PDB file of N, CA and C in Angstrom:
ATOM      1  N   MET C   1       6.616 -22.648  -4.774  1.00 93.00           N
ATOM      2  CA  MET C   1       6.173 -22.445  -3.424  1.00 93.00           C
ATOM      3  C   MET C   1       6.806 -21.173  -2.859  1.00 93.00           C
ATOM      4  N   LEU C   2       6.029 -20.438  -2.081  1.00 95.00           N
ATOM      5  CA  LEU C   2       6.514 -19.264  -1.359  1.00 95.00           C
ATOM      6  C   LEU C   2       6.610 -19.627   0.118  1.00 95.00           C
ATOM      7  N   ARG C   3       7.780 -19.394   0.696  1.00 97.00           N
ATOM      8  CA  ARG C   3       7.974 -19.620   2.128  1.00 97.00           C
ATOM      9  C   ARG C   3       8.532 -18.342   2.738  1.00 97.00           C
ATOM     10  N   VAL C   4       7.884 -17.860   3.777  1.00 98.00           N
ATOM     11  CA  VAL C   4       8.297 -16.634   4.463  1.00 98.00           C
ATOM     12  C   VAL C   4       8.650 -17.001   5.895  1.00 98.00           C
ATOM     13  N   GLU C   5       9.801 -16.501   6.363  1.00 98.00           N
ATOM     14  CA  GLU C   5      10.271 -16.838   7.709  1.00 98.00           C
ATOM     15  C   GLU C   5      10.677 -15.581   8.468  1.00 98.00           C
ATOM     16  N   GLY C   6       9.944 -15.267   9.529  1.00 98.00           N
ATOM     17  CA  GLY C   6      10.326 -14.192  10.449  1.00 98.00           C
ATOM     18  C   GLY C   6      10.408 -12.813   9.836  1.00 98.00           C
ATOM     19  N   LEU C   7       9.530 -12.500   8.908  1.00 98.00           N
ATOM     20  CA  LEU C   7       9.583 -11.221   8.194  1.00 98.00           C
ATOM     21  C   LEU C   7       9.204 -10.069   9.121  1.00 98.00           C
ATOM     22  N   ARG C   8      10.091  -9.068   9.172  1.00 98.00           N
ATOM     23  CA  ARG C   8       9.862  -7.881   9.994  1.00 98.00           C
ATOM     24  C   ARG C   8      10.110  -6.638   9.151  1.00 98.00           C
ATOM     25  N   LYS C   9       9.253  -5.624   9.357  1.00 98.00           N
ATOM     26  CA  LYS C   9       9.434  -4.345   8.667  1.00 98.00           C
ATOM     27  C   LYS C   9       8.777  -3.261   9.501  1.00 98.00           C
ATOM     28  N   GLY C  10       9.496  -2.180   9.715  1.00 97.00           N
ATOM     29  CA  GLY C  10       8.964  -1.052  10.463  1.00 97.00           C
ATOM     30  C   GLY C  10       9.374   0.255   9.816  1.00 97.00           C
ATOM     31  N   PHE C  11       8.748   1.316  10.282  1.00 95.00           N
ATOM     32  CA  PHE C  11       9.008   2.649   9.748  1.00 95.00           C
ATOM     33  C   PHE C  11       9.108   3.643  10.899  1.00 95.00           C
ATOM     34  N   PRO C  12      10.010   4.636  10.773  1.00 95.00           N
ATOM     35  CA  PRO C  12      10.065   5.676  11.807  1.00 95.00           C
ATOM     36  C   PRO C  12       8.867   6.621  11.668  1.00 95.00           C
ATOM     37  N   THR C  13       8.322   7.030  12.792  1.00 94.00           N
ATOM     38  CA  THR C  13       7.248   8.026  12.822  1.00 94.00           C
ATOM     39  C   THR C  13       7.619   9.060  13.877  1.00 94.00           C
ATOM     40  N   PRO C  14       6.964  10.212  13.876  1.00 96.00           N
ATOM     41  CA  PRO C  14       7.247  11.204  14.927  1.00 96.00           C
ATOM     42  C   PRO C  14       7.006  10.656  16.338  1.00 96.00           C
ATOM     43  N   GLN C  15       6.117   9.677  16.467  1.00 96.00           N
ATOM     44  CA  GLN C  15       5.810   9.090  17.772  1.00 96.00           C
ATOM     45  C   GLN C  15       6.728   7.913  18.121  1.00 96.00           C
ATOM     46  N   GLY C  16       7.617   7.550  17.230  1.00 96.00           N
ATOM     47  CA  GLY C  16       8.492   6.396  17.444  1.00 96.00           C
ATOM     48  C   GLY C  16       8.362   5.415  16.294  1.00 96.00           C
ATOM     49  N   ARG C  17       9.000   4.295  16.417  1.00 95.00           N
ATOM     50  CA  ARG C  17       9.004   3.308  15.333  1.00 95.00           C
ATOM     51  C   ARG C  17       7.681   2.548  15.288  1.00 95.00           C
ATOM     52  N   LEU C  18       7.132   2.422  14.085  1.00 94.00           N
ATOM     53  CA  LEU C  18       5.898   1.668  13.860  1.00 94.00           C
ATOM     54  C   LEU C  18       6.269   0.338  13.223  1.00 94.00           C
ATOM     55  N   GLU C  19       6.083  -0.752  13.942  1.00 95.00           N
ATOM     56  CA  GLU C  19       6.366  -2.092  13.427  1.00 95.00           C
ATOM     57  C   GLU C  19       5.140  -2.582  12.664  1.00 95.00           C
ATOM     58  N   VAL C  20       5.269  -2.690  11.356  1.00 95.00           N
ATOM     59  CA  VAL C  20       4.145  -3.070  10.500  1.00 95.00           C
ATOM     60  C   VAL C  20       4.086  -4.588  10.330  1.00 95.00           C
ATOM     61  N   LEU C  21       5.204  -5.194  10.016  1.00 97.00           N
ATOM     62  CA  LEU C  21       5.292  -6.654   9.908  1.00 97.00           C
ATOM     63  C   LEU C  21       6.102  -7.145  11.096  1.00 97.00           C
ATOM     64  N   ARG C  22       5.522  -8.034  11.883  1.00 96.00           N
ATOM     65  CA  ARG C  22       6.129  -8.445  13.155  1.00 96.00           C
ATOM     66  C   ARG C  22       6.397  -9.943  13.184  1.00 96.00           C
ATOM     67  N   GLY C  23       7.410 -10.359  12.463  1.00 97.00           N
ATOM     68  CA  GLY C  23       7.801 -11.767  12.503  1.00 97.00           C
ATOM     69  C   GLY C  23       6.880 -12.688  11.730  1.00 97.00           C
ATOM     70  N   LEU C  24       6.403 -12.229  10.592  1.00 97.00           N
ATOM     71  CA  LEU C  24       5.476 -13.019   9.769  1.00 97.00           C
ATOM     72  C   LEU C  24       6.167 -14.257   9.208  1.00 97.00           C
ATOM     73  N   SER C  25       5.530 -15.392   9.372  1.00 98.00           N
ATOM     74  CA  SER C  25       5.982 -16.645   8.764  1.00 98.00           C
ATOM     75  C   SER C  25       4.775 -17.325   8.143  1.00 98.00           C
ATOM     76  N   CYS C  26       4.941 -17.840   6.933  1.00 97.00           N
ATOM     77  CA  CYS C  26       3.848 -18.562   6.273  1.00 97.00           C
ATOM     78  C   CYS C  26       4.408 -19.343   5.089  1.00 97.00           C
ATOM     79  N   ARG C  27       3.565 -20.221   4.561  1.00 97.00           N
ATOM     80  CA  ARG C  27       3.883 -20.988   3.353  1.00 97.00           C
ATOM     81  C   ARG C  27       2.680 -20.925   2.430  1.00 97.00           C
ATOM     82  N   VAL C  28       2.948 -20.759   1.146  1.00 96.00           N
ATOM     83  CA  VAL C  28       1.901 -20.796   0.128  1.00 96.00           C
ATOM     84  C   VAL C  28       2.366 -21.793  -0.925  1.00 96.00           C
ATOM     85  N   ALA C  29       1.604 -22.846  -1.096  1.00 96.00           N
ATOM     86  CA  ALA C  29       1.968 -23.896  -2.049  1.00 96.00           C
ATOM     87  C   ALA C  29       1.677 -23.454  -3.475  1.00 96.00           C
ATOM     88  N   GLY C  30       2.367 -24.046  -4.429  1.00 92.00           N
ATOM     89  CA  GLY C  30       2.103 -23.786  -5.834  1.00 92.00           C
ATOM     90  C   GLY C  30       0.658 -24.100  -6.170  1.00 92.00           C
ATOM     91  N   GLY C  31      -0.009 -23.213  -6.891  1.00 93.00           N
ATOM     92  CA  GLY C  31      -1.402 -23.405  -7.270  1.00 93.00           C
ATOM     93  C   GLY C  31      -2.394 -22.959  -6.214  1.00 93.00           C
ATOM     94  N   GLU C  32      -1.908 -22.612  -5.044  1.00 96.00           N
ATOM     95  CA  GLU C  32      -2.783 -22.156  -3.956  1.00 96.00           C
ATOM     96  C   GLU C  32      -3.061 -20.660  -4.118  1.00 96.00           C
ATOM     97  N   PHE C  33      -4.281 -20.243  -3.804  1.00 93.00           N
ATOM     98  CA  PHE C  33      -4.658 -18.837  -3.855  1.00 93.00           C
ATOM     99  C   PHE C  33      -4.756 -18.299  -2.439  1.00 93.00           C
ATOM    100  N   VAL C  34      -4.216 -17.104  -2.230  1.00 93.00           N
ATOM    101  CA  VAL C  34      -4.238 -16.468  -0.916  1.00 93.00           C
ATOM    102  C   VAL C  34      -4.675 -15.024  -1.094  1.00 93.00           C
ATOM    103  N   ALA C  35      -5.524 -14.543  -0.198  1.00 92.00           N
ATOM    104  CA  ALA C  35      -5.936 -13.138  -0.197  1.00 92.00           C
ATOM    105  C   ALA C  35      -5.322 -12.461   1.019  1.00 92.00           C
ATOM    106  N   VAL C  36      -4.759 -11.291   0.807  1.00 92.00           N
ATOM    107  CA  VAL C  36      -4.230 -10.480   1.905  1.00 92.00           C
ATOM    108  C   VAL C  36      -5.260  -9.392   2.156  1.00 92.00           C
ATOM    109  N   VAL C  37      -5.928  -9.452   3.295  1.00 94.00           N
ATOM    110  CA  VAL C  37      -6.998  -8.501   3.606  1.00 94.00           C
ATOM    111  C   VAL C  37      -6.717  -7.830   4.944  1.00 94.00           C
ATOM    112  N   GLY C  38      -7.251  -6.629   5.106  1.00 93.00           N
ATOM    113  CA  GLY C  38      -7.090  -5.903   6.359  1.00 93.00           C
ATOM    114  C   GLY C  38      -7.480  -4.459   6.175  1.00 93.00           C
ATOM    115  N   GLU C  39      -7.558  -3.776   7.282  1.00 94.00           N
ATOM    116  CA  GLU C  39      -7.923  -2.367   7.266  1.00 94.00           C
ATOM    117  C   GLU C  39      -6.823  -1.543   6.619  1.00 94.00           C
ATOM    118  N   SER C  40      -7.173  -0.336   6.219  1.00 90.00           N
ATOM    119  CA  SER C  40      -6.205   0.604   5.683  1.00 90.00           C
ATOM    120  C   SER C  40      -5.096   0.817   6.711  1.00 90.00           C
ATOM    121  N   GLY C  41      -3.859   0.743   6.250  1.00 87.00           N
ATOM    122  CA  GLY C  41      -2.725   0.948   7.144  1.00 87.00           C
ATOM    123  C   GLY C  41      -2.296  -0.276   7.927  1.00 87.00           C
ATOM    124  N   SER C  42      -2.867  -1.433   7.609  1.00 91.00           N
ATOM    125  CA  SER C  42      -2.538  -2.639   8.378  1.00 91.00           C
ATOM    126  C   SER C  42      -1.291  -3.365   7.878  1.00 91.00           C
ATOM    127  N   GLY C  43      -0.705  -2.933   6.753  1.00 93.00           N
ATOM    128  CA  GLY C  43       0.538  -3.525   6.275  1.00 93.00           C
ATOM    129  C   GLY C  43       0.425  -4.372   5.023  1.00 93.00           C
ATOM    130  N   LYS C  44      -0.753  -4.391   4.384  1.00 93.00           N
ATOM    131  CA  LYS C  44      -0.934  -5.214   3.171  1.00 93.00           C
ATOM    132  C   LYS C  44       0.025  -4.788   2.063  1.00 93.00           C
ATOM    133  N   SER C  45       0.047  -3.500   1.768  1.00 92.00           N
ATOM    134  CA  SER C  45       0.925  -3.005   0.696  1.00 92.00           C
ATOM    135  C   SER C  45       2.388  -3.179   1.068  1.00 92.00           C
ATOM    136  N   THR C  46       2.720  -2.946   2.320  1.00 95.00           N
ATOM    137  CA  THR C  46       4.101  -3.145   2.772  1.00 95.00           C
ATOM    138  C   THR C  46       4.520  -4.592   2.567  1.00 95.00           C
ATOM    139  N   LEU C  47       3.657  -5.521   2.929  1.00 96.00           N
ATOM    140  CA  LEU C  47       3.962  -6.941   2.737  1.00 96.00           C
ATOM    141  C   LEU C  47       4.237  -7.241   1.267  1.00 96.00           C
ATOM    142  N   LEU C  48       3.383  -6.752   0.382  1.00 93.00           N
ATOM    143  CA  LEU C  48       3.567  -7.030  -1.043  1.00 93.00           C
ATOM    144  C   LEU C  48       4.810  -6.341  -1.598  1.00 93.00           C
ATOM    145  N   GLN C  49       5.112  -5.137  -1.121  1.00 94.00           N
ATOM    146  CA  GLN C  49       6.327  -4.445  -1.562  1.00 94.00           C
ATOM    147  C   GLN C  49       7.571  -5.220  -1.121  1.00 94.00           C
ATOM    148  N   VAL C  50       7.551  -5.736   0.105  1.00 97.00           N
ATOM    149  CA  VAL C  50       8.700  -6.500   0.609  1.00 97.00           C
ATOM    150  C   VAL C  50       8.823  -7.826  -0.137  1.00 97.00           C
ATOM    151  N   LEU C  51       7.721  -8.555  -0.276  1.00 96.00           N
ATOM    152  CA  LEU C  51       7.788  -9.844  -0.977  1.00 96.00           C
ATOM    153  C   LEU C  51       8.149  -9.672  -2.447  1.00 96.00           C
ATOM    154  N   GLY C  52       7.820  -8.521  -3.014  1.00 94.00           N
ATOM    155  CA  GLY C  52       8.179  -8.238  -4.401  1.00 94.00           C
ATOM    156  C   GLY C  52       9.573  -7.668  -4.561  1.00 94.00           C
ATOM    157  N   THR C  53      10.343  -7.624  -3.495  1.00 95.00           N
ATOM    158  CA  THR C  53      11.722  -7.121  -3.444  1.00 95.00           C
ATOM    159  C   THR C  53      11.823  -5.656  -3.856  1.00 95.00           C
ATOM    160  N   LEU C  54      10.736  -4.915  -3.696  1.00 94.00           N
ATOM    161  CA  LEU C  54      10.765  -3.483  -3.977  1.00 94.00           C
ATOM    162  C   LEU C  54      11.135  -2.684  -2.732  1.00 94.00           C
ATOM    163  N   GLU C  55      11.038  -3.309  -1.580  1.00 95.00           N
ATOM    164  CA  GLU C  55      11.339  -2.689  -0.285  1.00 95.00           C
ATOM    165  C   GLU C  55      12.057  -3.748   0.549  1.00 95.00           C
ATOM    166  N   PRO C  56      13.209  -3.423   1.144  1.00 96.00           N
ATOM    167  CA  PRO C  56      13.915  -4.448   1.927  1.00 96.00           C
ATOM    168  C   PRO C  56      13.253  -4.664   3.287  1.00 96.00           C
ATOM    169  N   PRO C  57      13.279  -5.891   3.795  1.00 98.00           N
ATOM    170  CA  PRO C  57      12.762  -6.129   5.147  1.00 98.00           C
ATOM    171  C   PRO C  57      13.803  -5.704   6.180  1.00 98.00           C
ATOM    172  N   ASP C  58      13.365  -5.529   7.411  1.00 98.00           N
ATOM    173  CA  ASP C  58      14.307  -5.284   8.508  1.00 98.00           C
ATOM    174  C   ASP C  58      14.927  -6.600   8.966  1.00 98.00           C
ATOM    175  N   ALA C  59      14.181  -7.679   8.839  1.00 98.00           N
ATOM    176  CA  ALA C  59      14.674  -9.007   9.229  1.00 98.00           C
ATOM    177  C   ALA C  59      13.821 -10.053   8.540  1.00 98.00           C
ATOM    178  N   GLY C  60      14.338 -11.267   8.497  1.00 98.00           N
ATOM    179  CA  GLY C  60      13.598 -12.377   7.912  1.00 98.00           C
ATOM    180  C   GLY C  60      14.030 -12.674   6.492  1.00 98.00           C
ATOM    181  N   GLU C  61      13.423 -13.696   5.936  1.00 98.00           N
ATOM    182  CA  GLU C  61      13.744 -14.122   4.571  1.00 98.00           C
ATOM    183  C   GLU C  61      12.489 -14.659   3.917  1.00 98.00           C
ATOM    184  N   ALA C  62      12.453 -14.550   2.608  1.00 98.00           N
ATOM    185  CA  ALA C  62      11.386 -15.137   1.805  1.00 98.00           C
ATOM    186  C   ALA C  62      12.034 -15.956   0.704  1.00 98.00           C
ATOM    187  N   PHE C  63      11.469 -17.119   0.453  1.00 97.00           N
ATOM    188  CA  PHE C  63      11.974 -18.026  -0.573  1.00 97.00           C
ATOM    189  C   PHE C  63      10.865 -18.252  -1.584  1.00 97.00           C
ATOM    190  N   LEU C  64      11.144 -17.999  -2.840  1.00 94.00           N
ATOM    191  CA  LEU C  64      10.196 -18.278  -3.913  1.00 94.00           C
ATOM    192  C   LEU C  64      10.834 -19.306  -4.824  1.00 94.00           C
ATOM    193  N   GLU C  65      10.187 -20.464  -4.915  1.00 92.00           N
ATOM    194  CA  GLU C  65      10.734 -21.585  -5.693  1.00 92.00           C
ATOM    195  C   GLU C  65      12.171 -21.884  -5.279  1.00 92.00           C
ATOM    196  N   GLY C  66      12.450 -21.781  -3.970  1.00 92.00           N
ATOM    197  CA  GLY C  66      13.763 -22.117  -3.434  1.00 92.00           C
ATOM    198  C   GLY C  66      14.787 -21.003  -3.468  1.00 92.00           C
ATOM    199  N   THR C  67      14.482 -19.876  -4.092  1.00 94.00           N
ATOM    200  CA  THR C  67      15.416 -18.759  -4.171  1.00 94.00           C
ATOM    201  C   THR C  67      15.213 -17.828  -2.984  1.00 94.00           C
ATOM    202  N   ALA C  68      16.286 -17.566  -2.231  1.00 97.00           N
ATOM    203  CA  ALA C  68      16.236 -16.622  -1.108  1.00 97.00           C
ATOM    204  C   ALA C  68      16.217 -15.209  -1.682  1.00 97.00           C
ATOM    205  N   LEU C  69      15.074 -14.559  -1.629  1.00 96.00           N
ATOM    206  CA  LEU C  69      14.876 -13.286  -2.325  1.00 96.00           C
ATOM    207  C   LEU C  69      15.757 -12.160  -1.804  1.00 96.00           C
ATOM    208  N   PHE C  70      15.947 -12.081  -0.491  1.00 97.00           N
ATOM    209  CA  PHE C  70      16.664 -10.941   0.072  1.00 97.00           C
ATOM    210  C   PHE C  70      18.171 -11.147   0.086  1.00 97.00           C
ATOM    211  N   ALA C  71      18.619 -12.352  -0.269  1.00 97.00           N
ATOM    212  CA  ALA C  71      20.051 -12.615  -0.405  1.00 97.00           C
ATOM    213  C   ALA C  71      20.553 -12.192  -1.785  1.00 97.00           C
ATOM    214  N   LEU C  72      19.633 -11.931  -2.715  1.00 97.00           N
ATOM    215  CA  LEU C  72      20.008 -11.519  -4.067  1.00 97.00           C
ATOM    216  C   LEU C  72      20.479 -10.070  -4.070  1.00 97.00           C
ATOM    217  N   SER C  73      21.385  -9.740  -4.980  1.00 97.00           N
ATOM    218  CA  SER C  73      21.803  -8.348  -5.163  1.00 97.00           C
ATOM    219  C   SER C  73      20.642  -7.573  -5.789  1.00 97.00           C
ATOM    220  N   PRO C  74      20.665  -6.244  -5.729  1.00 95.00           N
ATOM    221  CA  PRO C  74      19.588  -5.470  -6.359  1.00 95.00           C
ATOM    222  C   PRO C  74      19.390  -5.794  -7.845  1.00 95.00           C
ATOM    223  N   SER C  75      20.476  -6.003  -8.580  1.00 95.00           N
ATOM    224  CA  SER C  75      20.317  -6.326 -10.005  1.00 95.00           C
ATOM    225  C   SER C  75      19.741  -7.730 -10.182  1.00 95.00           C
ATOM    226  N   GLU C  76      20.138  -8.666  -9.319  1.00 96.00           N
ATOM    227  CA  GLU C  76      19.554 -10.012  -9.374  1.00 96.00           C
ATOM    228  C   GLU C  76      18.070  -9.978  -8.999  1.00 96.00           C
ATOM    229  N   GLN C  77      17.717  -9.141  -8.029  1.00 95.00           N
ATOM    230  CA  GLN C  77      16.308  -8.989  -7.661  1.00 95.00           C
ATOM    231  C   GLN C  77      15.502  -8.431  -8.831  1.00 95.00           C
ATOM    232  N   ALA C  78      16.056  -7.462  -9.539  1.00 91.00           N
ATOM    233  CA  ALA C  78      15.363  -6.882 -10.697  1.00 91.00           C
ATOM    234  C   ALA C  78      15.146  -7.944 -11.773  1.00 91.00           C
ATOM    235  N   ARG C  79      16.158  -8.755 -12.048  1.00 90.00           N
ATOM    236  CA  ARG C  79      16.009  -9.829 -13.037  1.00 90.00           C
ATOM    237  C   ARG C  79      14.973 -10.851 -12.572  1.00 90.00           C
ATOM    238  N   PHE C  80      14.987 -11.169 -11.284  1.00 91.00           N
ATOM    239  CA  PHE C  80      14.034 -12.122 -10.723  1.00 91.00           C
ATOM    240  C   PHE C  80      12.605 -11.587 -10.848  1.00 91.00           C
ATOM    241  N   ARG C  81      12.394 -10.310 -10.501  1.00 88.00           N
ATOM    242  CA  ARG C  81      11.065  -9.697 -10.654  1.00 88.00           C
ATOM    243  C   ARG C  81      10.611  -9.756 -12.100  1.00 88.00           C
ATOM    244  N   ASN C  82      11.524  -9.474 -13.000  1.00 83.00           N
ATOM    245  CA  ASN C  82      11.189  -9.455 -14.426  1.00 83.00           C
ATOM    246  C   ASN C  82      10.744 -10.828 -14.920  1.00 83.00           C
ATOM    247  N   ARG C  83      11.372 -11.887 -14.416  1.00 84.00           N
ATOM    248  CA  ARG C  83      11.053 -13.244 -14.860  1.00 84.00           C
ATOM    249  C   ARG C  83       9.897 -13.884 -14.102  1.00 84.00           C
ATOM    250  N   MET C  84       9.776 -13.589 -12.796  1.00 86.00           N
ATOM    251  CA  MET C  84       8.913 -14.392 -11.931  1.00 86.00           C
ATOM    252  C   MET C  84       7.699 -13.677 -11.330  1.00 86.00           C
ATOM    253  N   LEU C  85       7.698 -12.357 -11.298  1.00 85.00           N
ATOM    254  CA  LEU C  85       6.655 -11.639 -10.566  1.00 85.00           C
ATOM    255  C   LEU C  85       5.885 -10.690 -11.465  1.00 85.00           C
ATOM    256  N   GLY C  86       4.684 -10.368 -11.048  1.00 78.00           N
ATOM    257  CA  GLY C  86       3.872  -9.358 -11.724  1.00 78.00           C
ATOM    258  C   GLY C  86       3.119  -8.559 -10.683  1.00 78.00           C
ATOM    259  N   PHE C  87       2.932  -7.294 -10.936  1.00 76.00           N
ATOM    260  CA  PHE C  87       2.247  -6.412 -10.004  1.00 76.00           C
ATOM    261  C   PHE C  87       1.076  -5.748 -10.701  1.00 76.00           C
ATOM    262  N   VAL C  88      -0.039  -5.668 -10.014  1.00 74.00           N
ATOM    263  CA  VAL C  88      -1.186  -4.895 -10.485  1.00 74.00           C
ATOM    264  C   VAL C  88      -1.493  -3.896  -9.380  1.00 74.00           C
ATOM    265  N   TYR C  89      -1.284  -2.625  -9.676  1.00 73.00           N
ATOM    266  CA  TYR C  89      -1.476  -1.586  -8.678  1.00 73.00           C
ATOM    267  C   TYR C  89      -2.903  -1.062  -8.705  1.00 73.00           C
ATOM    268  N   GLN C  90      -3.339  -0.530  -7.563  1.00 74.00           N
ATOM    269  CA  GLN C  90      -4.665   0.067  -7.461  1.00 74.00           C
ATOM    270  C   GLN C  90      -4.771   1.257  -8.414  1.00 74.00           C
ATOM    271  N   ALA C  91      -3.771   2.107  -8.421  1.00 76.00           N
ATOM    272  CA  ALA C  91      -3.715   3.230  -9.364  1.00 76.00           C
ATOM    273  C   ALA C  91      -2.854   2.785 -10.545  1.00 76.00           C
ATOM    274  N   HIS C  92      -3.272   3.127 -11.729  1.00 76.00           N
ATOM    275  CA  HIS C  92      -2.504   2.684 -12.902  1.00 76.00           C
ATOM    276  C   HIS C  92      -1.162   3.407 -12.970  1.00 76.00           C
ATOM    277  N   HIS C  93      -0.158   2.682 -13.406  1.00 81.00           N
ATOM    278  CA  HIS C  93       1.189   3.213 -13.598  1.00 81.00           C
ATOM    279  C   HIS C  93       1.547   2.987 -15.063  1.00 81.00           C
ATOM    280  N   LEU C  94       0.933   3.763 -15.914  1.00 87.00           N
ATOM    281  CA  LEU C  94       1.150   3.616 -17.349  1.00 87.00           C
ATOM    282  C   LEU C  94       2.113   4.682 -17.844  1.00 87.00           C
ATOM    283  N   ILE C  95       2.754   4.395 -18.954  1.00 91.00           N
ATOM    284  CA  ILE C  95       3.607   5.379 -19.612  1.00 91.00           C
ATOM    285  C   ILE C  95       2.709   6.153 -20.562  1.00 91.00           C
ATOM    286  N   PRO C  96       2.499   7.451 -20.304  1.00 92.00           N
ATOM    287  CA  PRO C  96       1.494   8.203 -21.060  1.00 92.00           C
ATOM    288  C   PRO C  96       1.776   8.299 -22.561  1.00 92.00           C
ATOM    289  N   GLU C  97       3.033   8.189 -22.955  1.00 96.00           N
ATOM    290  CA  GLU C  97       3.368   8.288 -24.380  1.00 96.00           C
ATOM    291  C   GLU C  97       3.025   7.021 -25.156  1.00 96.00           C
ATOM    292  N   LEU C  98       2.713   5.938 -24.457  1.00 94.00           N
ATOM    293  CA  LEU C  98       2.394   4.669 -25.108  1.00 94.00           C
ATOM    294  C   LEU C  98       0.896   4.422 -25.087  1.00 94.00           C
ATOM    295  N   THR C  99       0.422   3.646 -26.044  1.00 94.00           N
ATOM    296  CA  THR C  99      -0.981   3.232 -26.038  1.00 94.00           C
ATOM    297  C   THR C  99      -1.182   2.193 -24.937  1.00 94.00           C
ATOM    298  N   ALA C 100      -2.431   1.863 -24.647  1.00 91.00           N
ATOM    299  CA  ALA C 100      -2.718   0.837 -23.638  1.00 91.00           C
ATOM    300  C   ALA C 100      -2.070  -0.490 -24.035  1.00 91.00           C
ATOM    301  N   LEU C 101      -2.202  -0.862 -25.313  1.00 93.00           N
ATOM    302  CA  LEU C 101      -1.608  -2.112 -25.787  1.00 93.00           C
ATOM    303  C   LEU C 101      -0.087  -2.082 -25.648  1.00 93.00           C
ATOM    304  N   GLU C 102       0.536  -0.974 -26.007  1.00 93.00           N
ATOM    305  CA  GLU C 102       1.996  -0.865 -25.890  1.00 93.00           C
ATOM    306  C   GLU C 102       2.440  -0.957 -24.429  1.00 93.00           C
ATOM    307  N   ASN C 103       1.671  -0.383 -23.511  1.00 89.00           N
ATOM    308  CA  ASN C 103       1.980  -0.487 -22.087  1.00 89.00           C
ATOM    309  C   ASN C 103       1.933  -1.934 -21.623  1.00 89.00           C
ATOM    310  N   VAL C 104       0.932  -2.680 -22.092  1.00 87.00           N
ATOM    311  CA  VAL C 104       0.790  -4.082 -21.699  1.00 87.00           C
ATOM    312  C   VAL C 104       1.897  -4.935 -22.314  1.00 87.00           C
ATOM    313  N   MET C 105       2.307  -4.614 -23.525  1.00 90.00           N
ATOM    314  CA  MET C 105       3.328  -5.396 -24.225  1.00 90.00           C
ATOM    315  C   MET C 105       4.748  -5.094 -23.740  1.00 90.00           C
ATOM    316  N   LEU C 106       4.960  -3.948 -23.132  1.00 89.00           N
ATOM    317  CA  LEU C 106       6.299  -3.509 -22.764  1.00 89.00           C
ATOM    318  C   LEU C 106       7.074  -4.521 -21.912  1.00 89.00           C
ATOM    319  N   PRO C 107       6.498  -5.102 -20.849  1.00 82.00           N
ATOM    320  CA  PRO C 107       7.276  -6.085 -20.075  1.00 82.00           C
ATOM    321  C   PRO C 107       7.733  -7.280 -20.906  1.00 82.00           C
ATOM    322  N   LEU C 108       6.896  -7.723 -21.833  1.00 85.00           N
ATOM    323  CA  LEU C 108       7.298  -8.841 -22.699  1.00 85.00           C
ATOM    324  C   LEU C 108       8.438  -8.442 -23.621  1.00 85.00           C
ATOM    325  N   GLN C 109       8.394  -7.207 -24.118  1.00 88.00           N
ATOM    326  CA  GLN C 109       9.473  -6.734 -24.978  1.00 88.00           C
ATOM    327  C   GLN C 109      10.778  -6.623 -24.199  1.00 88.00           C
ATOM    328  N   ILE C 110      10.695  -6.142 -22.968  1.00 84.00           N
ATOM    329  CA  ILE C 110      11.893  -6.019 -22.136  1.00 84.00           C
ATOM    330  C   ILE C 110      12.500  -7.394 -21.869  1.00 84.00           C
ATOM    331  N   ARG C 111      11.653  -8.388 -21.651  1.00 80.00           N
ATOM    332  CA  ARG C 111      12.130  -9.757 -21.407  1.00 80.00           C
ATOM    333  C   ARG C 111      12.638 -10.428 -22.670  1.00 80.00           C
ATOM    334  N   GLY C 112      12.388  -9.819 -23.832  1.00 82.00           N
ATOM    335  CA  GLY C 112      12.811 -10.429 -25.080  1.00 82.00           C
ATOM    336  C   GLY C 112      11.867 -11.494 -25.575  1.00 82.00           C
ATOM    337  N   ALA C 113      10.645 -11.509 -25.032  1.00 76.00           N
ATOM    338  CA  ALA C 113       9.661 -12.514 -25.428  1.00 76.00           C
ATOM    339  C   ALA C 113       8.890 -12.095 -26.671  1.00 76.00           C
ATOM    340  N   MET C 114       9.112 -10.896 -27.138  1.00 71.00           N
ATOM    341  CA  MET C 114       8.409 -10.420 -28.340  1.00 71.00           C
ATOM    342  C   MET C 114       9.402  -9.799 -29.297  1.00 71.00           C
TER     343      MET C 114
END
């Protein structure tokens, strides 16, 4: 289960601070599917970056399977991402020296699953 409580994230702009996530709270049960939709610039990518522990929130906490994600150290977050999360980006982030198959297999090799 994913539980999010009071998630806040903003960015400085020349016009002042832009609050993208404003106290978001939600729950997603195991096996449940959720779509994050909205206009360009509405905070979808920011939300996923924060929930994926790639970007720290300004406030709030997220719990995945009972683990408080933002209480983890950066190295613990990296291990958690490696074991529990997967990302599919709009633009591909492949290693050009590897074949497509090698790119797909790389996370499994890093985890020691292959």
